[in-house]
Amino acid sequence: MKPEFQWLADIDAAPVAGAQRASVSALKPLASVPAIDPQFEADVLEGLDDDQKHIPSIWLYDRRGSELFEEITQVTEYYPTRTETRLLAGLAPQLESEIGGVHSLIEIGSGSSRKTRLLLAAMGSLVRYVPVDISADFLREAASGLARDFPGLEVQPVVADFTAPFALPSCGRATDDCAGNLGFFPGSTIGNFTPQAAVALMTQLGRTLGPRSRLLIGVDTTQDPALLIPAYDDAAGVTAQFNLNLLDRINRELDGDFDRRDFRHLARHDPQHGRVEMHLVSQRAHEVHVRGRTFAFAAGETIHTENCYKYTPSQFLHMAHAAHWRCERSWQDGGRTGFTVYLLRRDA
Ligand code: AVJ
């Protein structure tokens, strides 16, 4: 193995990220009760106890966080969304002839489902849309909007943490008819995962989607700090609000007493890991309480809240192969970002 891929050395043995987590529940049209999530509590209490305080980025996406992320996708400095949307608009009309007989589109971490419309409009063979997202209310709204606009389409939302194995709802077809499954994992969300976790996730998605299924996945490759830093620290401060919302969520759901004025948003580029990191920086020495526990902050101490890896094509293809996917086609942005959409196929 070449040194640049040394970090891939032991990924084959890596366990599925978060496999111990809660399982899927079907989406029910209930009033939303913000139940306390024991995993959230455990992640926060453990993460704040570490030398480098950290909280897994999945917890940024409550209702408010998902709304703020949608706002981020609209700010000028945030190039990934519009770059990927442009790529998808170009490739969508080619997909149907490229891959015939696709009946189900399964979107991983669906958010507002905006990019999905491009695919649904271009692929007449699709009869079923399965959006999978952790934010139930957000998912419900996006799903009902799509069901309204594509009346012939069966929409089957799944509320799930997709980092844990989840089952696809039955599509009433022969169980081995997976060649018609097209997974859709846009937004470079794969960048939230370390190389090991990304391979584990793609392996698990391959099992869920089934033999001979496909995966259309967007991956940001940008390494230029002049593009990256403003994208993760926009002038209007939307990304800062998104990051700080995590403190409000802890206060609300875990009896915390964070004062967001004591923290500042920080985005920093780590060229060695090829990633952007988001942190919340304590502005003074102080103590915070969560669930009756006390956590001390030094001035300048940070909570690491997100990693956004920018995988190069060779890194990404290495990971895809390790997860038993092969590349059928790819479409790369010709501009400064190098953002790439890959069409992967699972052999068996
Ligand atoms: C949702 C992981 C794709 O990494 O660009 C955007 C998250 N965080 N701004 C990204 C994010 C701050 C976003 N992903």
CSV table of C-alpha atoms and ligand atoms in Angstrom, one decimal:
chain,number,residue,atom,x,y,z
A,1,MET,CA,0.0,0.0,0.0
A,2,LYS,CA,1.4,3.4,-1.0
A,3,PRO,CA,2.1,5.7,2.0
A,4,GLU,CA,-0.6,8.2,1.0
A,5,PHE,CA,-3.1,5.5,1.6
A,6,GLN,CA,-1.6,4.3,4.8
A,7,TRP,CA,-4.7,5.5,6.6
A,8,LEU,CA,-6.7,3.0,4.7
A,9,ALA,CA,-4.6,0.1,6.0
A,10,ASP,CA,-7.1,-1.3,8.5
A,11,ILE,CA,-10.4,-0.1,7.3
A,12,ASP,CA,-11.5,-3.5,6.1
A,13,ALA,CA,-11.8,-4.6,9.7
A,14,ALA,CA,-13.6,-1.5,10.8
A,15,PRO,CA,-17.0,-2.0,12.5
A,16,VAL,CA,-20.0,-0.2,11.1
A,17,ALA,CA,-20.1,3.3,12.6
A,18,GLY,CA,-22.7,3.7,15.3
A,19,ALA,CA,-24.0,0.2,14.8
A,20,GLN,CA,-25.2,0.1,18.4
A,21,ARG,CA,-27.5,3.0,17.9
A,22,ALA,CA,-31.3,3.1,17.8
A,23,SER,CA,-33.0,1.3,15.0
A,24,VAL,CA,-35.4,2.6,12.4
A,25,SER,CA,-38.9,3.6,13.2
A,26,ALA,CA,-41.5,4.1,10.5
A,27,LEU,CA,-42.7,7.6,10.0
A,28,LYS,CA,-46.0,8.2,11.8
A,29,PRO,CA,-48.1,11.3,11.4
A,30,LEU,CA,-48.0,12.2,15.1
A,31,ALA,CA,-47.6,15.5,16.9
A,32,SER,CA,-43.9,15.8,17.4
A,33,VAL,CA,-42.8,15.2,21.0
A,34,PRO,CA,-39.1,16.1,21.4
A,35,ALA,CA,-38.3,13.0,23.4
A,36,ILE,CA,-34.9,13.0,25.1
A,37,ASP,CA,-32.5,10.9,23.2
A,38,PRO,CA,-30.3,8.8,25.5
A,39,GLN,CA,-27.7,8.6,22.8
A,40,PHE,CA,-27.5,12.4,22.7
A,41,GLU,CA,-27.1,12.5,26.4
A,42,ALA,CA,-24.4,9.9,26.4
A,43,ASP,CA,-22.5,11.5,23.5
A,44,VAL,CA,-22.6,15.0,25.1
A,45,LEU,CA,-21.6,13.8,28.6
A,46,GLU,CA,-18.8,11.7,27.3
A,47,GLY,CA,-17.6,14.2,24.7
A,48,LEU,CA,-17.4,17.1,27.1
A,49,ASP,CA,-15.4,14.9,29.4
A,50,ASP,CA,-12.6,14.3,26.9
A,51,ASP,CA,-9.3,16.2,26.8
A,52,GLN,CA,-10.3,17.6,23.4
A,53,LYS,CA,-14.0,18.2,24.0
A,54,HIS,CA,-16.1,17.0,21.1
A,55,ILE,CA,-19.7,16.3,20.2
A,56,PRO,CA,-20.6,14.2,17.1
A,57,SER,CA,-21.8,16.4,14.3
A,58,ILE,CA,-25.0,14.4,13.9
A,59,TRP,CA,-26.5,16.3,16.8
A,60,LEU,CA,-26.2,19.6,14.9
A,61,TYR,CA,-29.3,18.5,12.9
A,62,ASP,CA,-32.3,19.0,15.1
A,63,ARG,CA,-35.3,20.9,13.6
A,64,ARG,CA,-33.6,24.3,14.0
A,65,GLY,CA,-30.2,22.9,12.9
A,66,SER,CA,-31.7,21.4,9.8
A,67,GLU,CA,-33.4,24.8,8.9
A,68,LEU,CA,-30.1,26.6,9.5
A,69,PHE,CA,-28.2,24.1,7.3
A,70,GLU,CA,-30.8,24.8,4.6
A,71,GLU,CA,-30.0,28.5,5.0
A,72,ILE,CA,-26.3,27.7,4.7
A,73,THR,CA,-26.9,26.1,1.3
A,74,GLN,CA,-28.2,29.5,0.1
A,75,VAL,CA,-25.3,31.7,1.3
A,76,THR,CA,-23.0,32.9,-1.5
A,77,GLU,CA,-19.8,31.6,0.1
A,78,TYR,CA,-21.2,28.0,0.5
A,79,TYR,CA,-20.2,26.6,-3.0
A,80,PRO,CA,-20.9,22.9,-2.5
A,81,THR,CA,-24.7,23.0,-3.0
A,82,ARG,CA,-24.9,25.0,-6.1
A,83,THR,CA,-21.9,23.2,-7.6
A,84,GLU,CA,-23.5,19.8,-7.0
A,85,THR,CA,-26.9,21.0,-8.2
A,86,ARG,CA,-25.3,22.2,-11.5
A,87,LEU,CA,-23.6,18.8,-11.9
A,88,LEU,CA,-26.9,16.9,-11.2
A,89,ALA,CA,-28.8,19.1,-13.6
A,90,GLY,CA,-26.3,18.1,-16.3
A,91,LEU,CA,-26.2,14.4,-15.5
A,92,ALA,CA,-29.8,13.7,-14.7
A,93,PRO,CA,-31.0,13.5,-18.3
A,94,GLN,CA,-28.2,11.0,-19.0
A,95,LEU,CA,-29.0,8.7,-16.1
A,96,GLU,CA,-32.0,6.9,-17.5
A,97,SER,CA,-30.2,5.7,-20.6
A,98,GLU,CA,-27.1,5.0,-18.5
A,99,ILE,CA,-28.9,2.8,-16.1
A,100,GLY,CA,-32.3,1.4,-17.2
A,101,GLY,CA,-34.9,-0.1,-14.9
A,102,VAL,CA,-34.3,1.9,-11.8
A,103,HIS,CA,-37.6,1.8,-9.8
A,104,SER,CA,-36.6,3.1,-6.3
A,105,LEU,CA,-34.7,6.2,-5.3
A,106,ILE,CA,-33.4,5.9,-1.7
A,107,GLU,CA,-32.0,9.2,-0.5
A,108,ILE,CA,-29.6,9.1,2.5
A,109,GLY,CA,-29.8,12.2,4.8
A,110,SER,CA,-32.5,13.7,2.6
A,111,GLY,CA,-32.8,17.2,4.2
A,112,SER,CA,-35.1,19.3,2.1
A,113,SER,CA,-35.0,17.0,-0.9
A,114,ARG,CA,-34.4,19.8,-3.4
A,115,LYS,CA,-31.8,18.0,-5.5
A,116,THR,CA,-34.0,15.0,-5.6
A,117,ARG,CA,-36.5,16.8,-7.8
A,118,LEU,CA,-33.9,17.0,-10.6
A,119,LEU,CA,-33.6,13.2,-10.5
A,120,LEU,CA,-37.3,12.5,-10.1
A,121,ALA,CA,-38.2,14.8,-13.0
A,122,ALA,CA,-35.6,13.2,-15.3
A,123,MET,CA,-36.1,9.5,-14.5
A,124,GLY,CA,-39.5,8.3,-15.7
A,125,SER,CA,-38.8,4.8,-14.5
A,126,LEU,CA,-38.9,5.8,-10.8
A,127,VAL,CA,-42.0,4.7,-9.0
A,128,ARG,CA,-40.8,4.9,-5.4
A,129,TYR,CA,-38.9,7.5,-3.3
A,130,VAL,CA,-37.5,6.6,0.1
A,131,PRO,CA,-36.1,9.6,1.9
A,132,VAL,CA,-34.1,8.6,5.1
A,133,ASP,CA,-33.3,11.3,7.6
A,134,ILE,CA,-32.8,11.7,11.3
A,135,SER,CA,-35.0,14.8,11.7
A,136,ALA,CA,-38.6,13.6,11.7
A,137,ASP,CA,-40.6,16.9,11.2
A,138,PHE,CA,-38.2,18.1,8.6
A,139,LEU,CA,-38.5,14.8,6.7
A,140,ARG,CA,-42.3,14.8,6.9
A,141,GLU,CA,-42.5,18.2,5.3
A,142,ALA,CA,-40.1,17.5,2.6
A,143,ALA,CA,-41.7,14.2,1.8
A,144,SER,CA,-45.2,15.6,1.7
A,145,GLY,CA,-44.1,18.4,-0.7
A,146,LEU,CA,-42.6,15.8,-3.0
A,147,ALA,CA,-45.6,13.5,-2.9
A,148,ARG,CA,-47.8,16.5,-3.9
A,149,ASP,CA,-45.5,17.5,-6.8
A,150,PHE,CA,-45.0,13.9,-8.1
A,151,PRO,CA,-48.5,12.4,-7.8
A,152,GLY,CA,-47.6,9.0,-9.4
A,153,LEU,CA,-44.8,8.4,-7.0
A,154,GLU,CA,-45.0,6.3,-3.9
A,155,VAL,CA,-43.2,8.2,-1.1
A,156,GLN,CA,-42.0,6.1,1.9
A,157,PRO,CA,-40.1,8.2,4.4
A,158,VAL,CA,-37.9,6.5,7.0
A,159,VAL,CA,-36.8,8.3,10.2
A,160,ALA,CA,-33.4,6.8,10.9
A,161,ASP,CA,-29.9,7.5,11.9
A,162,PHE,CA,-28.4,6.2,8.7
A,163,THR,CA,-25.1,5.5,10.3
A,164,ALA,CA,-26.7,2.5,11.9
A,165,PRO,CA,-28.1,-0.4,9.8
A,166,PHE,CA,-31.7,0.3,8.7
A,167,ALA,CA,-34.2,-1.7,6.7
A,168,LEU,CA,-35.8,-0.5,3.5
A,169,PRO,CA,-39.6,-0.6,3.6
A,170,SER,CA,-40.9,-3.4,1.4
A,171,CYS,CA,-41.6,-2.4,-2.2
A,172,GLY,CA,-43.8,-5.3,-2.9
A,173,ARG,CA,-41.3,-6.7,-5.4
A,174,ALA,CA,-39.3,-9.9,-5.3
A,175,THR,CA,-36.9,-9.5,-2.4
A,176,ASP,CA,-33.8,-10.0,-4.6
A,177,ASP,CA,-34.8,-7.3,-7.1
A,178,CYS,CA,-32.3,-4.8,-5.9
A,179,ALA,CA,-30.8,-3.9,-9.2
A,180,GLY,CA,-33.6,-1.3,-9.4
A,181,ASN,CA,-32.4,0.4,-6.2
A,182,LEU,CA,-30.6,3.7,-6.7
A,183,GLY,CA,-29.1,5.2,-3.5
A,184,PHE,CA,-28.6,8.9,-3.5
A,185,PHE,CA,-26.2,10.4,-1.0
A,186,PRO,CA,-25.6,14.0,-2.1
A,187,GLY,CA,-24.1,17.1,-0.4
A,188,SER,CA,-20.7,15.6,0.4
A,189,THR,CA,-22.2,14.3,3.6
A,190,ILE,CA,-19.7,11.5,3.3
A,191,GLY,CA,-17.2,14.2,4.3
A,192,ASN,CA,-18.6,14.1,7.8
A,193,PHE,CA,-17.1,10.6,8.2
A,194,THR,CA,-13.5,9.7,8.9
A,195,PRO,CA,-12.0,7.4,6.2
A,196,GLN,CA,-12.7,4.3,8.4
A,197,ALA,CA,-16.2,5.4,9.2
A,198,ALA,CA,-16.9,6.3,5.5
A,199,VAL,CA,-15.9,2.8,4.4
A,200,ALA,CA,-18.0,1.2,7.1
A,201,LEU,CA,-21.0,3.4,6.1
A,202,MET,CA,-20.6,2.7,2.4
A,203,THR,CA,-20.3,-1.1,3.2
A,204,GLN,CA,-23.5,-0.9,5.3
A,205,LEU,CA,-25.3,1.1,2.6
A,206,GLY,CA,-24.4,-1.6,0.1
A,207,ARG,CA,-26.0,-4.2,2.3
A,208,THR,CA,-29.1,-2.1,2.7
A,209,LEU,CA,-29.5,-1.3,-0.9
A,210,GLY,CA,-28.8,-4.9,-2.0
A,211,PRO,CA,-26.9,-6.8,-4.7
A,212,ARG,CA,-26.4,-5.0,-8.0
A,213,SER,CA,-27.8,-1.8,-6.6
A,214,ARG,CA,-26.3,1.6,-7.4
A,215,LEU,CA,-25.2,4.6,-5.4
A,216,LEU,CA,-25.1,8.2,-6.7
A,217,ILE,CA,-22.8,10.1,-4.3
A,218,GLY,CA,-21.5,13.7,-4.2
A,219,VAL,CA,-18.0,14.3,-2.9
A,220,ASP,CA,-16.3,17.7,-2.3
A,221,THR,CA,-12.6,17.8,-3.1
A,222,THR,CA,-11.7,21.4,-2.5
A,223,GLN,CA,-8.4,21.9,-0.7
A,224,ASP,CA,-8.1,25.7,-1.3
A,225,PRO,CA,-8.4,27.5,2.1
A,226,ALA,CA,-9.4,30.7,0.2
A,227,LEU,CA,-12.6,28.9,-0.8
A,228,LEU,CA,-13.0,26.6,2.2
A,229,ILE,CA,-12.8,29.1,5.1
A,230,PRO,CA,-15.4,31.5,3.9
A,231,ALA,CA,-17.7,28.6,3.0
A,232,TYR,CA,-17.6,27.4,6.6
A,233,ASP,CA,-17.5,30.9,8.2
A,234,ASP,CA,-19.8,33.0,6.1
A,235,ALA,CA,-20.0,36.8,6.5
A,236,ALA,CA,-23.7,36.7,7.4
A,237,GLY,CA,-22.9,34.4,10.3
A,238,VAL,CA,-25.3,31.6,9.3
A,239,THR,CA,-22.8,28.9,9.9
A,240,ALA,CA,-21.9,30.4,13.3
A,241,GLN,CA,-25.6,30.2,14.2
A,242,PHE,CA,-25.8,26.6,13.0
A,243,ASN,CA,-22.8,25.7,15.2
A,244,LEU,CA,-24.0,27.7,18.2
A,245,ASN,CA,-27.5,26.1,17.9
A,246,LEU,CA,-26.0,22.9,19.4
A,247,LEU,CA,-25.6,24.8,22.7
A,248,ASP,CA,-29.2,25.8,22.7
A,249,ARG,CA,-30.2,22.2,22.0
A,250,ILE,CA,-28.2,21.0,24.9
A,251,ASN,CA,-29.8,23.6,27.2
A,252,ARG,CA,-33.2,22.6,26.0
A,253,GLU,CA,-32.9,18.8,25.9
A,254,LEU,CA,-30.3,18.1,28.5
A,255,ASP,CA,-30.9,20.8,31.2
A,256,GLY,CA,-27.7,22.6,30.2
A,257,ASP,CA,-26.8,26.2,31.1
A,258,PHE,CA,-24.5,27.2,28.2
A,259,ASP,CA,-24.5,30.9,27.4
A,260,ARG,CA,-23.9,31.2,23.7
A,261,ARG,CA,-22.3,34.6,24.3
A,262,ASP,CA,-19.4,32.7,25.9
A,263,PHE,CA,-18.6,30.9,22.7
A,264,ARG,CA,-17.4,31.8,19.2
A,265,HIS,CA,-17.7,29.8,16.0
A,266,LEU,CA,-14.4,28.7,14.5
A,267,ALA,CA,-13.8,27.0,11.1
A,268,ARG,CA,-10.2,25.8,10.5
A,269,HIS,CA,-8.6,23.9,7.7
A,270,ASP,CA,-6.4,20.9,8.6
A,271,PRO,CA,-4.5,20.2,5.4
A,272,GLN,CA,-2.9,17.1,6.9
A,273,HIS,CA,-6.2,15.3,7.3
A,274,GLY,CA,-7.7,17.1,4.3
A,275,ARG,CA,-10.6,18.4,6.3
A,276,VAL,CA,-12.3,21.5,7.6
A,277,GLU,CA,-13.1,21.4,11.3
A,278,MET,CA,-15.8,23.3,13.1
A,279,HIS,CA,-15.2,24.3,16.8
A,280,LEU,CA,-17.0,26.3,19.4
A,281,VAL,CA,-14.3,28.4,21.3
A,282,SER,CA,-14.8,29.3,24.9
A,283,GLN,CA,-14.2,33.1,25.3
A,284,ARG,CA,-13.3,32.9,29.0
A,285,ALA,CA,-12.6,30.4,31.8
A,286,HIS,CA,-15.9,29.2,33.1
A,287,GLU,CA,-18.0,26.3,34.1
A,288,VAL,CA,-21.1,24.8,32.4
A,289,HIS,CA,-23.6,22.3,33.8
A,290,VAL,CA,-25.3,19.6,31.8
A,291,ARG,CA,-27.6,17.0,33.4
A,292,GLY,CA,-26.2,17.9,36.8
A,293,ARG,CA,-22.6,17.4,35.8
A,294,THR,CA,-20.1,20.2,35.8
A,295,PHE,CA,-17.7,20.9,32.9
A,296,ALA,CA,-14.8,23.3,33.2
A,297,PHE,CA,-13.7,25.4,30.2
A,298,ALA,CA,-10.4,27.3,30.0
A,299,ALA,CA,-10.3,30.5,28.0
A,300,GLY,CA,-9.7,29.5,24.3
A,301,GLU,CA,-10.6,25.9,24.9
A,302,THR,CA,-12.8,24.4,22.1
A,303,ILE,CA,-15.6,21.9,21.6
A,304,HIS,CA,-14.9,20.1,18.2
A,305,THR,CA,-18.4,19.9,16.6
A,306,GLU,CA,-17.8,18.8,13.0
A,307,ASN,CA,-15.3,17.4,10.5
A,308,CYS,CA,-15.8,18.0,6.8
A,309,TYR,CA,-13.3,15.8,4.9
A,310,LYS,CA,-12.6,16.8,1.3
A,311,TYR,CA,-11.7,13.5,-0.3
A,312,THR,CA,-9.7,13.5,-3.5
A,313,PRO,CA,-10.9,11.2,-6.3
A,314,SER,CA,-8.1,8.7,-5.6
A,315,GLN,CA,-8.9,8.7,-1.9
A,316,PHE,CA,-12.6,8.3,-2.5
A,317,LEU,CA,-12.3,5.5,-5.0
A,318,HIS,CA,-10.0,3.6,-2.7
A,319,MET,CA,-12.7,3.9,0.0
A,320,ALA,CA,-15.4,2.9,-2.4
A,321,HIS,CA,-13.5,-0.2,-3.5
A,322,ALA,CA,-12.8,-1.2,0.0
A,323,ALA,CA,-16.6,-1.0,0.6
A,324,HIS,CA,-17.3,-3.3,-2.4
A,325,TRP,CA,-18.5,-0.6,-4.8
A,326,ARG,CA,-17.0,0.0,-8.2
A,327,CYS,CA,-17.2,3.2,-10.2
A,328,GLU,CA,-19.4,3.2,-13.3
A,329,ARG,CA,-19.1,6.9,-14.1
A,330,SER,CA,-18.2,10.2,-12.6
A,331,TRP,CA,-18.9,13.9,-13.3
A,332,GLN,CA,-16.4,16.4,-12.0
A,333,ASP,CA,-16.8,20.2,-11.6
A,334,GLY,CA,-14.4,21.9,-14.1
A,335,GLY,CA,-14.1,24.9,-11.8
A,336,ARG,CA,-12.0,25.5,-8.7
A,337,THR,CA,-13.9,23.1,-6.4
A,338,GLY,CA,-13.3,19.7,-8.1
A,339,PHE,CA,-16.6,18.6,-6.6
A,340,THR,CA,-17.4,15.2,-8.1
A,341,VAL,CA,-20.6,13.1,-8.4
A,342,TYR,CA,-19.9,9.3,-8.7
A,343,LEU,CA,-22.2,6.6,-9.9
A,344,LEU,CA,-21.2,3.4,-8.1
A,345,ARG,CA,-22.4,-0.2,-8.7
A,346,ARG,CA,-22.4,-3.0,-6.2
A,347,ASP,CA,-21.5,-6.3,-7.7
A,348,ALA,CA,-23.2,-8.7,-5.4
B,1,AVJ,C1,-23.8,18.5,5.5
B,1,AVJ,C2,-21.7,17.7,5.9
B,1,AVJ,C3,-22.2,18.3,3.7
B,1,AVJ,O1,-19.7,19.6,5.4
B,1,AVJ,O2,-20.4,21.1,4.0
B,1,AVJ,C4,-21.9,23.0,6.2
B,1,AVJ,C5,-22.1,20.5,6.8
B,1,AVJ,N1,-21.3,22.3,8.2
B,1,AVJ,N2,-21.4,24.1,6.9
B,1,AVJ,C6,-20.6,20.3,4.9
B,1,AVJ,C7,-21.8,21.9,7.1
B,1,AVJ,C8,-21.1,23.6,8.1
B,1,AVJ,C9,-22.0,20.1,5.4
B,1,AVJ,N3,-22.4,18.6,5.2
